Coordinates of C-alpha atoms in Angstrom, one line a residue:
X884 CA 0.0 0.0 0.0
X885 CA 1.4 3.4 -1.1
X886 CA 1.7 6.1 1.5
X887 CA 1.0 9.8 0.8
X888 CA 3.8 12.3 1.3
X889 CA 1.7 14.1 4.0
X890 CA 1.3 10.8 5.9
X891 CA 4.9 9.8 5.4
X892 CA 6.5 13.0 6.6
X893 CA 3.9 13.5 9.3
X894 CA 5.0 10.2 10.9
X895 CA 8.7 11.0 10.4
X896 CA 8.2 14.5 12.0
X897 CA 6.4 12.9 15.0
X898 CA 9.4 10.5 15.5
X899 CA 11.8 13.5 15.3
X900 CA 9.8 15.3 17.9
X901 CA 10.0 12.3 20.2
X902 CA 13.7 12.1 19.8
X903 CA 14.1 15.8 20.4
X904 CA 12.1 15.6 23.7
X905 CA 14.2 12.5 24.8
X906 CA 17.4 14.5 24.2
X907 CA 16.0 17.5 26.1
X908 CA 15.0 15.3 29.0
X909 CA 18.4 13.6 29.1
X910 CA 20.2 16.9 29.2
X911 CA 17.8 18.2 31.9
X912 CA 18.3 15.0 33.9
X913 CA 22.0 15.4 33.9
X914 CA 21.9 19.0 34.8
X915 CA 19.4 18.6 37.7
X916 CA 20.2 15.1 39.0
X917 CA 24.0 15.6 39.2
X918 CA 26.0 17.9 41.3
X919 CA 28.6 19.8 39.2
X920 CA 31.3 17.2 40.2
X921 CA 29.0 14.3 39.2
X922 CA 28.2 16.1 35.9
X923 CA 32.0 16.3 35.2
X924 CA 32.4 12.6 36.2
X925 CA 29.7 11.6 33.7
X926 CA 31.9 13.0 30.9
X927 CA 29.4 15.5 29.6
X928 CA 30.6 18.6 31.5
X929 CA 33.8 20.3 32.6
X930 CA 33.7 22.5 35.7
X931 CA 36.0 24.9 37.6
X932 CA 37.6 26.3 34.4
X933 CA 39.3 29.6 34.0
X934 CA 40.2 31.5 30.8
X935 CA 43.8 30.9 29.8
X936 CA 43.8 32.7 26.5
X937 CA 41.6 34.6 24.2
X938 CA 41.7 35.4 20.5
X939 CA 40.1 35.4 17.1
X940 CA 40.4 32.8 14.4
X941 CA 38.5 30.0 12.5
X942 CA 36.9 32.4 10.1
X943 CA 36.4 35.3 12.5
X944 CA 35.1 33.4 15.6
X945 CA 36.0 34.3 19.1
X946 CA 38.3 31.6 20.7
X947 CA 38.5 30.9 24.4
X948 CA 41.1 28.6 25.8
X949 CA 40.0 27.2 29.2
X950 CA 41.7 25.0 31.8
X951 CA 41.8 24.3 35.5
X952 CA 43.0 27.2 37.7
X953 CA 45.9 24.9 38.7
X954 CA 47.7 24.7 35.4
X955 CA 49.5 21.5 36.4
X956 CA 46.1 19.7 36.6
X957 CA 45.0 17.8 33.4
X958 CA 41.4 17.9 32.4
X959 CA 39.4 14.8 33.6
X960 CA 38.1 12.2 31.2
X961 CA 35.4 13.6 29.1
X962 CA 33.0 12.7 26.2
X963 CA 33.5 16.2 24.8
X964 CA 35.7 16.3 21.7
X965 CA 36.5 18.6 18.8
X966 CA 33.3 19.5 17.1
X967 CA 31.0 18.9 20.1
X968 CA 28.3 21.6 20.5
X969 CA 28.5 23.0 24.0
X970 CA 27.2 25.7 26.3
X971 CA 29.8 27.8 28.1
X972 CA 28.4 29.4 31.3
X973 CA 29.8 31.3 34.2
X974 CA 29.8 29.5 37.5
X975 CA 28.3 31.6 40.3
X976 CA 28.0 31.1 44.1
X977 CA 24.2 30.4 43.7
X978 CA 23.9 28.1 40.6
X979 CA 25.2 28.2 37.1
X980 CA 22.3 28.4 34.7
X981 CA 23.7 26.9 31.5
X982 CA 20.7 28.1 29.5
X983 CA 22.0 31.7 30.1
X984 CA 25.4 30.8 28.7
X985 CA 27.0 31.1 25.3
X986 CA 26.6 28.4 22.6
X987 CA 29.8 27.3 20.9
X988 CA 31.8 24.5 19.4
X989 CA 34.8 22.7 20.9
X990 CA 37.6 23.8 18.5
X991 CA 40.6 21.9 20.0
X992 CA 41.4 19.7 23.0
X993 CA 44.7 19.2 24.8
X994 CA 45.5 17.2 27.9
X995 CA 45.2 20.2 30.1
X996 CA 42.9 22.6 28.1
X997 CA 39.9 22.9 26.0
X998 CA 39.3 25.6 23.4
X999 CA 35.7 26.8 22.6
X1000 CA 34.8 28.8 19.5
X1001 CA 31.8 31.2 20.0
X1002 CA 30.3 33.9 17.9
X1003 CA 30.5 36.7 20.3
X1004 CA 32.7 38.4 22.9
X1005 CA 31.7 37.3 26.4
X1006 CA 31.0 39.6 29.4
X1007 CA 31.2 38.2 32.9
X1008 CA 29.6 39.2 36.2
X1009 CA 32.5 38.6 38.5
X1010 CA 36.1 39.8 38.4
X1011 CA 37.7 36.3 38.7
X1012 CA 35.0 34.1 37.1
X1013 CA 35.1 30.4 36.8
X1014 CA 33.3 28.6 34.0
X1015 CA 31.7 25.3 33.1
X1016 CA 31.3 23.7 29.7
X1017 CA 28.3 21.4 29.1
X1018 CA 27.5 19.3 26.1
X1019 CA 24.5 20.9 24.2
X1020 CA 21.8 19.6 21.9
X1021 CA 22.0 20.8 18.3
X1022 CA 18.7 22.7 17.8
X1023 CA 19.9 24.2 14.5
X1024 CA 20.2 20.7 13.0
X1025 CA 16.7 19.8 14.1
X1026 CA 15.3 23.0 12.6
X1027 CA 17.0 22.2 9.2
X1028 CA 15.6 18.6 9.3
X1029 CA 12.0 19.8 9.8
X1030 CA 12.5 22.5 7.1
X1031 CA 13.8 19.9 4.6
X1032 CA 11.0 17.4 5.3
X1033 CA 8.3 20.1 4.9
X1034 CA 9.9 21.2 1.6
X1035 CA 10.0 17.5 0.4
X1036 CA 6.4 17.0 1.5
X1037 CA 5.1 20.0 -0.5
X1038 CA 7.3 19.4 -3.6
X1039 CA 5.1 19.5 -6.8
X1040 CA 4.9 20.5 -10.4
X1041 CA 7.2 17.8 -11.6
X1042 CA 10.3 19.2 -9.8
X1043 CA 13.3 17.0 -9.3
X1044 CA 12.7 17.0 -5.5
X1045 CA 9.1 15.7 -6.2
X1046 CA 10.5 12.9 -8.4
X1047 CA 13.3 12.0 -5.9
X1048 CA 10.8 12.0 -3.0
X1049 CA 8.4 9.7 -4.8
X1050 CA 11.2 7.3 -5.6
X1051 CA 12.6 7.3 -2.1
X1052 CA 9.2 6.8 -0.3
X1053 CA 8.4 4.0 -2.7
X1054 CA 5.6 5.6 -4.8
X1055 CA 7.5 5.0 -8.1
X1056 CA 10.5 2.9 -9.1
X1057 CA 14.0 4.1 -9.7
X1058 CA 15.2 4.6 -13.3
X1059 CA 18.6 3.6 -14.7
X1060 CA 20.2 4.2 -18.0
X1061 CA 22.4 1.6 -19.8
X1062 CA 25.6 1.0 -17.8
X1063 CA 28.5 2.4 -19.8
X1064 CA 32.2 1.5 -19.4
X1065 CA 34.4 4.2 -17.9
X1066 CA 38.1 5.3 -18.2
X1067 CA 39.2 4.8 -14.7
X1068 CA 41.4 7.5 -13.1
X1069 CA 42.6 5.3 -10.2
X1070 CA 44.2 2.2 -11.8
X1071 CA 44.3 0.4 -8.4
X1072 CA 40.5 -0.1 -8.3
X1073 CA 39.2 -3.7 -8.2
X1074 CA 36.5 -5.0 -10.4
X1075 CA 33.7 -4.6 -7.8
X1076 CA 34.7 -0.9 -7.2
X1077 CA 34.7 -0.2 -11.0
X1078 CA 31.3 -1.8 -11.4
X1079 CA 29.9 0.2 -8.4
X1080 CA 31.1 3.5 -10.0
X1081 CA 29.6 2.5 -13.4
X1082 CA 26.3 1.4 -11.7
X1083 CA 26.0 4.7 -9.7
X1084 CA 26.7 6.8 -12.9
X1085 CA 23.8 5.0 -14.6
X1086 CA 21.3 6.1 -12.0
X1087 CA 18.7 8.7 -12.9
X1088 CA 17.4 9.0 -9.3
X1089 CA 19.1 6.9 -6.6
X1090 CA 21.8 4.2 -6.4
X1091 CA 23.2 2.5 -3.3
X1092 CA 26.9 1.4 -2.8
X1093 CA 27.2 -1.1 0.0
X1094 CA 30.7 -1.0 1.5
X1095 CA 31.5 -3.6 4.2
X1096 CA 34.5 -3.0 6.5
X1097 CA 37.8 -2.3 4.7
X1098 CA 36.4 -2.6 1.1
X1099 CA 37.6 0.9 0.0
X1100 CA 34.2 2.7 0.0
X1101 CA 35.9 6.1 0.2
X1102 CA 38.3 5.2 -2.6
X1103 CA 35.3 4.3 -4.7
X1104 CA 33.4 7.5 -3.9
X1105 CA 36.5 9.6 -4.8
X1106 CA 36.6 7.9 -8.2
X1107 CA 32.8 8.4 -8.7
X1108 CA 33.1 12.1 -7.9
X1109 CA 36.1 12.5 -10.2
X1110 CA 34.1 10.8 -13.0
X1111 CA 31.2 13.2 -12.4
X1112 CA 33.3 16.4 -12.4
X1113 CA 35.1 15.4 -15.6
X1114 CA 31.6 15.5 -17.2
X1115 CA 31.4 19.1 -16.2
X1116 CA 28.8 18.3 -13.5
X1117 CA 28.7 19.3 -9.8
X1118 CA 28.7 17.3 -6.6
X1119 CA 27.4 17.9 -3.1
X1120 CA 29.3 15.3 -0.9
X1121 CA 27.9 14.8 2.5
X1122 CA 28.2 12.5 5.5
X1123 CA 26.8 12.2 9.0
X1124 CA 30.1 12.9 10.8
X1125 CA 32.7 15.6 10.4
X1126 CA 35.4 12.9 10.5
X1127 CA 33.9 11.2 7.4
X1128 CA 33.5 14.5 5.5
X1129 CA 37.1 15.4 6.3
X1130 CA 38.4 12.0 5.2
X1131 CA 36.6 12.3 1.9
X1132 CA 37.8 15.9 1.4
X1133 CA 41.4 14.9 2.2
X1134 CA 41.3 12.1 -0.4
X1135 CA 39.8 14.4 -3.0
X1136 CA 42.5 17.0 -2.5
X1137 CA 45.2 14.2 -2.7
X1138 CA 43.6 13.2 -6.0
X1139 CA 44.1 16.8 -7.3
X1140 CA 40.4 17.9 -6.9
X1141 CA 39.4 21.4 -5.7
X1142 CA 36.6 21.4 -3.1
X1143 CA 35.0 23.8 -0.7
X1144 CA 34.2 22.6 2.9
X1145 CA 31.1 24.0 4.5
X1146 CA 30.6 24.0 8.3
X1147 CA 32.1 25.6 11.4
X1148 CA 35.9 25.6 11.0
X1149 CA 36.2 24.3 14.6
X1150 CA 34.7 21.0 13.4
X1151 CA 37.2 20.6 10.6
X1152 CA 40.6 18.9 10.8
X1153 CA 43.2 21.8 11.2
X1154 CA 45.1 20.7 8.0
X1155 CA 41.9 21.2 6.0
X1156 CA 40.6 24.5 7.5
X1157 CA 42.1 26.4 4.6
X1158 CA 39.5 24.8 2.4
X1159 CA 36.5 25.9 4.5
X1160 CA 34.1 28.5 3.2
X1161 CA 34.6 30.6 6.3
X1162 CA 38.4 30.7 5.8
X1163 CA 38.2 31.3 2.1
X1164 CA 35.8 34.2 2.6
X1165 CA 37.9 35.6 5.5
X1166 CA 41.1 35.7 3.4
X1167 CA 39.5 37.1 0.2
X1168 CA 40.9 40.5 -0.7
X1169 CA 37.4 42.1 -0.9
X1170 CA 36.6 41.0 2.7
X1171 CA 39.4 43.2 4.0
X1172 CA 37.3 46.2 2.8
X1173 CA 34.3 44.7 4.6
X1174 CA 36.3 44.4 7.8
X1175 CA 37.3 48.1 7.6
X1176 CA 33.7 49.0 7.0
X1177 CA 32.7 47.0 10.0
X1178 CA 35.3 48.6 12.3
X1179 CA 34.3 52.0 11.1
X1180 CA 30.6 51.2 11.7
X1181 CA 31.1 50.1 15.3
X1182 CA 33.4 53.1 15.9
X1183 CA 30.5 55.4 14.8
X1184 CA 28.1 53.5 17.1
X1185 CA 30.5 54.1 19.9
X1186 CA 30.9 57.8 19.1
X1187 CA 27.1 58.3 18.9
X1188 CA 26.7 56.7 22.3
X1189 CA 29.6 58.6 23.9
X1190 CA 28.8 61.4 26.4
X1191 CA 30.1 64.8 25.5
X1192 CA 30.1 68.1 27.3
X1193 CA 29.0 70.1 24.2
X1194 CA 25.4 69.5 23.2
X1195 CA 25.4 67.7 19.8
X1196 CA 23.5 69.3 16.9
X1197 CA 19.9 68.2 16.5
X1198 CA 19.8 64.8 14.7
X1199 CA 23.6 64.4 14.7
X1200 CA 23.7 61.2 16.8
X1201 CA 20.8 59.8 14.8
X1202 CA 22.8 60.5 11.6
X1203 CA 25.9 58.8 13.0
X1204 CA 23.9 55.7 13.9
X1205 CA 22.3 55.6 10.4
X1206 CA 25.7 56.0 8.8
X1207 CA 27.0 53.1 11.0
X1208 CA 24.1 50.9 10.0
X1209 CA 24.8 51.7 6.3
X1210 CA 28.5 50.8 6.7
X1211 CA 27.6 47.4 8.4
X1212 CA 25.0 46.7 5.7
X1213 CA 27.6 47.4 3.0
X1214 CA 30.1 45.1 4.8
X1215 CA 27.6 42.3 5.0
X1216 CA 26.7 42.8 1.3
X1217 CA 30.4 42.4 0.3
X1218 CA 30.7 39.2 2.4
X1219 CA 27.6 37.8 0.9
X1220 CA 28.8 38.5 -2.6
X1221 CA 32.2 36.9 -1.9
X1222 CA 30.5 33.8 -0.4
X1223 CA 28.2 33.5 -3.4
X1224 CA 31.1 33.9 -5.8
X1225 CA 33.1 31.1 -4.1
X1226 CA 30.2 28.7 -4.0
X1227 CA 29.2 29.4 -7.6
X1228 CA 32.7 28.5 -8.8
X1229 CA 32.9 25.3 -6.6
X1230 CA 32.4 22.1 -8.6
X1231 CA 32.6 20.0 -5.4
X1232 CA 31.1 21.1 -2.0
X1233 CA 31.6 18.9 1.1
X1234 CA 29.6 19.2 4.3
X1235 CA 27.8 17.2 7.0
X1236 CA 24.2 16.7 6.0
X1237 CA 22.9 18.8 8.9
X1238 CA 25.6 21.5 8.3
X1239 CA 23.9 22.7 5.1
X1240 CA 22.6 26.2 5.5
X1241 CA 20.0 27.6 3.1
X1242 CA 21.2 31.1 3.8
X1243 CA 24.7 30.2 2.8
X1244 CA 23.8 28.0 -0.2
X1245 CA 21.0 30.2 -1.5
X1246 CA 19.9 28.9 -4.9
X1247 CA 23.0 26.7 -5.5
X1248 CA 22.0 23.4 -7.0
X1249 CA 24.0 20.3 -7.7
X1250 CA 23.8 17.5 -10.4
X1251 CA 24.7 14.9 -7.8
X1252 CA 24.5 14.3 -4.0
X1253 CA 26.9 11.7 -2.8
X1254 CA 26.0 10.6 0.8
X1255 CA 28.6 8.7 2.7
X1256 CA 27.8 7.0 6.0
X1257 CA 24.2 6.9 4.8
X1258 CA 23.4 4.0 7.1
X1259 CA 24.4 6.0 10.2
X1260 CA 22.1 9.0 10.0
X1261 CA 18.5 9.2 10.9
X1262 CA 16.2 9.7 7.9
X1263 CA 15.2 13.4 8.5
X1264 CA 18.9 14.5 8.2
X1265 CA 19.2 12.7 4.9
X1266 CA 16.4 14.9 3.4
X1267 CA 18.4 18.1 4.0
X1268 CA 20.9 17.6 1.1
X1269 CA 18.3 16.1 -1.2
X1270 CA 16.7 19.5 -1.8
X1271 CA 19.8 20.7 -3.5
X1272 CA 20.5 17.7 -5.9
X1273 CA 19.2 16.1 -9.1
X1274 CA 20.1 12.6 -8.1
X1275 CA 21.6 10.8 -5.1
X1276 CA 24.1 8.0 -4.3
X1277 CA 23.8 6.5 -0.8
X1278 CA 27.0 4.8 0.4
X1279 CA 27.5 2.9 3.7
X1280 CA 27.0 -0.4 5.5
X1281 CA 23.7 -1.1 7.2
X1282 CA 25.3 -4.2 8.9
X1283 CA 27.4 -1.8 11.1
X1284 CA 26.1 0.6 13.7
X1285 CA 22.7 2.3 13.0
X1286 CA 21.9 5.9 13.9
X1287 CA 22.0 6.6 17.6
X1288 CA 18.5 7.1 19.0
X1289 CA 17.7 7.9 22.6
X1290 CA 13.9 7.7 22.6
X1291 CA 12.6 4.1 23.0
X1292 CA 9.2 5.2 21.5
X1293 CA 10.9 6.7 18.5
X1294 CA 13.0 3.6 18.1
X1295 CA 9.9 1.4 18.1
X1296 CA 8.6 3.6 15.3
X1297 CA 11.7 2.8 13.3
X1298 CA 13.5 6.1 13.8
X1299 CA 16.8 4.1 14.0
X1300 CA 16.3 2.8 10.5
X1301 CA 18.2 5.0 8.0
X1302 CA 16.9 5.9 4.6
X1303 CA 19.5 3.6 3.1
X1304 CA 18.5 0.6 5.2
X1305 CA 14.8 1.2 4.5
X1306 CA 15.5 1.3 0.8
X1307 CA 17.5 -2.0 1.0
X1308 CA 14.7 -3.6 3.0
X1309 CA 12.5 -2.8 0.0
X1310 CA 15.1 -4.2 -2.5
X1311 CA 16.5 -0.8 -3.4
X1312 CA 19.1 -0.8 -6.3
X1313 CA 22.5 -1.7 -4.9
X1314 CA 26.1 -2.7 -5.7
X1315 CA 28.3 -4.3 -3.0
X1316 CA 32.0 -4.0 -2.8
X1317 CA 33.5 -7.4 -2.1
X1318 CA 37.2 -7.2 -1.7
X1319 CA 38.5 -6.0 1.7
X1320 CA 42.0 -4.5 2.2
X1321 CA 42.1 -4.3 6.0
X1322 CA 42.3 -7.5 7.9
X1323 CA 43.7 -11.0 8.0
X1324 CA 41.4 -13.6 6.5
X1325 CA 40.6 -15.3 9.9
X1326 CA 39.6 -11.9 11.4
X1327 CA 37.3 -11.3 8.4
X1328 CA 35.7 -14.8 8.0
X1329 CA 33.1 -14.8 10.8
X1330 CA 31.7 -11.4 10.0
X1331 CA 31.8 -12.2 6.3
X1332 CA 29.8 -15.3 6.8
X1333 CA 27.2 -13.9 9.2
X1334 CA 26.6 -10.4 7.8
X1335 CA 27.7 -10.6 4.1
X1336 CA 26.6 -14.1 3.0
X1337 CA 30.2 -15.2 2.6
X1338 CA 30.6 -12.7 -0.3
X1339 CA 33.7 -10.9 1.1
X1340 CA 37.2 -11.9 0.2
X1341 CA 40.5 -10.7 1.7
X1342 CA 43.0 -9.0 -0.7
X1343 CA 46.3 -10.8 -1.1
X1344 CA 48.1 -7.9 0.6
X1345 CA 46.3 -8.6 3.9
X1346 CA 45.1 -12.2 3.7
X1347 CA 47.9 -13.7 5.9
X1348 CA 49.4 -10.5 7.5
X1349 CA 50.3 -11.0 11.2
X1350 CA 51.9 -8.9 13.9
X1351 CA 55.1 -10.9 13.7
X1352 CA 55.5 -9.7 10.1
X1353 CA 56.0 -6.1 11.4
X1354 CA 59.5 -4.8 11.9
X1355 CA 60.9 -5.2 15.5
X1356 CA 58.0 -7.5 16.6
X1357 CA 59.1 -10.8 18.0
X1358 CA 57.3 -14.1 17.3
X1359 CA 55.1 -15.2 20.2
X1360 CA 51.8 -17.1 20.5
X1361 CA 50.1 -13.7 20.3
X1362 CA 51.9 -12.3 17.4
X1363 CA 52.0 -15.4 15.1
X1364 CA 48.2 -15.9 15.2
X1365 CA 45.4 -13.6 14.0
X1366 CA 42.6 -14.2 16.5
X1367 CA 42.4 -15.1 20.1
X1368 CA 39.3 -15.6 22.3
X1369 CA 39.8 -15.7 26.1
X1370 CA 36.8 -17.3 27.9
X1371 CA 36.4 -16.1 31.5
X1372 CA 33.5 -18.5 32.2
X1373 CA 33.7 -20.1 35.7
X1374 CA 36.4 -17.7 37.0
X1375 CA 34.1 -15.3 38.8
X1376 CA 34.8 -12.4 36.4
X1377 CA 31.5 -10.8 37.4
X1378 CA 30.2 -7.6 35.8
X1379 CA 29.3 -4.7 38.1
X1380 CA 26.9 -1.8 37.6
X1381 CA 28.5 1.6 37.1
X1382 CA 28.4 3.7 40.3
X1383 CA 26.0 6.6 39.7
X1384 CA 25.4 5.5 36.1
X1385 CA 23.6 3.1 33.8
X1386 CA 26.6 1.4 32.2
X1387 CA 28.4 -1.8 33.2
X1388 CA 32.0 -2.6 34.1
X1389 CA 34.1 -5.7 34.8
X1390 CA 37.2 -5.0 36.9
X1391 CA 38.8 -8.4 36.6
X1392 CA 38.3 -8.5 32.8
X1393 CA 40.0 -5.0 32.7
X1394 CA 43.0 -6.5 34.5
X1395 CA 43.2 -9.3 31.9
X1396 CA 43.0 -6.6 29.1
X1397 CA 46.0 -4.9 30.7
X1398 CA 47.9 -8.1 30.8
X1399 CA 47.3 -8.7 27.1
X1400 CA 48.3 -5.1 26.3
X1401 CA 51.6 -5.6 28.3
X1402 CA 52.3 -8.8 26.4
X1403 CA 51.8 -7.1 23.0
X1404 CA 54.1 -4.2 24.1
X1405 CA 56.7 -6.7 25.4
X1406 CA 56.7 -8.4 22.0
X1407 CA 57.6 -5.1 20.3
X1408 CA 54.2 -4.0 19.1
X1409 CA 54.1 -0.2 19.0
X1410 CA 51.6 1.3 21.5
X1411 CA 50.3 3.5 18.5
X1412 CA 49.3 0.2 16.8
X1413 CA 47.1 -1.0 19.7
X1414 CA 43.5 -0.2 20.5
X1415 CA 41.2 -1.4 23.3
X1416 CA 37.5 -1.1 22.7
X1417 CA 34.4 -2.1 24.7
X1418 CA 30.7 -1.7 24.2
X1419 CA 30.3 -0.2 27.7
X1420 CA 31.3 3.3 28.5
X1421 CA 32.0 2.4 32.2
X1422 CA 34.5 -0.2 31.1
X1423 CA 36.1 2.3 28.7
X1424 CA 36.5 4.8 31.6
X1425 CA 37.9 2.1 33.9
X1426 CA 40.5 1.1 31.3
X1427 CA 41.5 4.7 30.6
X1428 CA 42.1 5.1 34.3
X1429 CA 44.3 2.0 34.4
X1430 CA 46.2 2.2 31.1
X1431 CA 48.3 5.3 31.2
X1432 CA 50.1 5.0 27.9
X1433 CA 48.9 8.0 25.9
X1434 CA 49.4 6.4 22.5
X1435 CA 47.1 3.4 23.2
X1436 CA 43.6 4.3 22.0
X1437 CA 40.8 3.2 24.4
X1438 CA 37.2 3.9 23.2
X1439 CA 33.7 2.6 22.9
X1440 CA 32.7 0.5 19.8
X1441 CA 30.6 3.5 18.7
X1442 CA 33.5 5.8 19.0
X1443 CA 35.8 3.5 17.1
X1444 CA 33.5 2.9 14.1
X1445 CA 35.3 3.8 10.9
X1446 CA 38.7 3.3 12.6
X1447 CA 41.3 0.5 12.5
X1448 CA 44.5 -0.6 14.3
X1449 CA 47.0 -3.4 13.8
X1450 CA 46.0 -5.0 17.1
X1451 CA 42.6 -4.6 18.8
X1452 CA 41.4 -6.0 22.2
X1453 CA 37.7 -6.2 22.7
X1454 CA 36.3 -6.4 26.3
X1455 CA 32.7 -7.7 26.2
X1456 CA 32.1 -7.0 30.0
X1457 CA 28.9 -9.1 30.4
X1458 CA 29.2 -11.9 32.9
X1459 CA 26.1 -12.9 34.9
X1460 CA 24.1 -16.0 35.8
X1461 CA 21.0 -14.9 34.0
X1462 CA 22.7 -14.9 30.6
X1463 CA 21.8 -11.2 30.0
X1464 CA 23.8 -9.6 27.2
X1465 CA 22.1 -6.2 27.2
X1466 CA 22.7 -4.2 24.1
X1467 CA 25.3 -6.7 22.9
X1468 CA 22.1 -8.1 21.4
X1469 CA 22.5 -5.5 18.7
X1470 CA 25.0 -7.8 16.8
X1471 CA 25.9 -5.0 14.4
X1472 CA 27.9 -3.6 17.3
X1473 CA 30.0 -6.7 17.5
X1474 CA 30.4 -6.7 13.7
X1475 CA 32.1 -3.3 14.1
X1476 CA 34.2 -4.4 17.1
X1477 CA 35.5 -7.5 15.3
X1478 CA 36.4 -5.7 12.1
X1479 CA 38.7 -2.9 13.5
X1480 CA 41.8 -5.1 13.7
X1481 CA 44.2 -5.6 10.8
X1482 CA 46.6 -8.3 12.1
X1483 CA 45.4 -9.3 15.6
X1484 CA 42.0 -9.5 17.3
X1485 CA 41.7 -10.5 20.9
X1486 CA 38.2 -10.9 22.3
X1487 CA 37.7 -11.4 26.1
X1488 CA 34.3 -12.5 27.4
X1489 CA 32.3 -15.0 29.4
X1490 CA 31.0 -17.7 27.1
X1491 CA 28.5 -19.0 29.8
X1492 CA 26.8 -15.6 29.6
X1493 CA 27.1 -14.5 26.0
X1494 CA 26.2 -17.8 24.3
X1495 CA 22.7 -17.5 25.6
X1496 CA 22.4 -15.4 22.4
X1497 CA 22.7 -17.5 19.2
X1498 CA 25.0 -15.0 17.5
X1499 CA 27.6 -15.3 20.3
X1500 CA 27.2 -19.1 20.3
X1501 CA 28.2 -19.1 16.6
X1502 CA 31.1 -16.7 17.4
X1503 CA 32.5 -19.0 20.1
X1504 CA 32.2 -22.0 17.8
X1505 CA 34.0 -20.2 15.1
X1506 CA 36.9 -19.4 17.4
X1507 CA 37.0 -23.0 18.4
X1508 CA 37.0 -24.2 14.8
X1509 CA 40.2 -22.2 14.0
X1510 CA 42.0 -23.1 17.2
X1511 CA 41.7 -19.6 18.7
X1512 CA 39.7 -20.5 21.8
X1513 CA 41.5 -20.2 25.1
X1514 CA 40.3 -20.5 28.7
X1515 CA 41.2 -17.9 31.3
X1516 CA 42.6 -20.7 33.3
X1517 CA 45.4 -21.0 30.7
X1518 CA 46.5 -17.5 31.7

């Protein structure tokens, strides 16, 4: 049964509202339930900060460097990172009301300091103020999602948006031209990558490129974009995360392409900030004139407001203010003209989907929208870039982590199902990449069989690669094998609830992780080549407290998606008599965890608990079948 656009987007808007309310309540709960110290311990806040340095940068934003008053103290563990939206507020003796603070973006992080980029100079109430920084919800993104859905719902008159909408909601079928062979720019592409590019180019409306872990999805998209621009066509390249956008932009630049990056410069990798629209506008010769006009305008405002002994002529102050307004208006006009000129010349524009601003883009339209990480964003955000494009290519892997959704009610309504996944459920047109260049064959095989119907193969360059093959690494039982499962069943490695939190931790399992890290280091593996990941934030925090080596990355599965290391240790945490696996039941999380390692994967868990779930029963049997099963009693 076909659904009307009004009904379709009405339902999607309702789910968006549910998620917005859940995020609001979560933020409110953290601010009211926790003391400032507890809020900081949760990782969502930093308290007791003082301003260390001030300045301007990142396309004219005001930059504040903050740290603890005692400069020898490092910042505590935090979930905040570069690009996080935050609210900066002044701490007062009574209570710090973060809603009365200044919204900004984390622009850099050091061990002992955090830098926040805001749009205005701040004025404080006290002479020696202290500040707190709290993670904030992104209301601008939500507004853009609602705006985009309303535009799609009302599209009519045979417009491209109407046609795309009807194809994407299933009212009409997708149309393809005859697949034509291409002259490949990157001679290292494999056959499945070439076929995926050719398939995408044949799409009149939508095509899907399915890229399992390590299969060179970004490489394929760079080739696709280059093929499009050589035809004289334009591309809007988007992704759900800034990291993915920057990765794509970096690869495009390396291939000799010119691209403009939209978005707050604080959310962009420092090496790429010169390609951001803000920086390009800021350093344009005409904008120097605009800056002078702005300075002169504010000087006139100040002069008009200044008290003088001599009585001013009638209307003199009003005339000054009017002249100041005219100067500021002229400055804004110049900046807008420069922005429009840069965008009009751009053949490739890169941005997060939610970072697209109608005021900035104006009437700019693109021949193609290439959407990376399409399986990781909720559907409303995917509709934002669609209003600017003639056709769309969705790229991602729905067998890895889905969009993060807080509201259980929204999740029951399918809000965690991305546009890409929904299209695939309805047999949307796809092409899968089938050669992976990341991991040893034994690391790959279980995921390949369970998630990709056995259709993945390891490239010869990685098929048998082990840690022992690396320079300075000695041959040990750990370095001469690819996978290792340590079963803690029967050893009383019991999980514990997180104090003052909802997560889980397993202290004895953490000690075993540390032992394995030490063994890898002793065998000559570089700490920069080791990662420790866990599905549970409390275990991540515990491990960060215990493993002091700064080069060893310790993160959640969600935080490590899209990353890879030579050696990865996975701590599963769950160990209980009831056989409860919690959100390990979302097996896509384990797919991500098991496919981050290149040469060595170590998984630590309690088989008596996890095998209550059929997926983990298969996993343990796989480890047994290749001789990788070990009991903790062997340790």
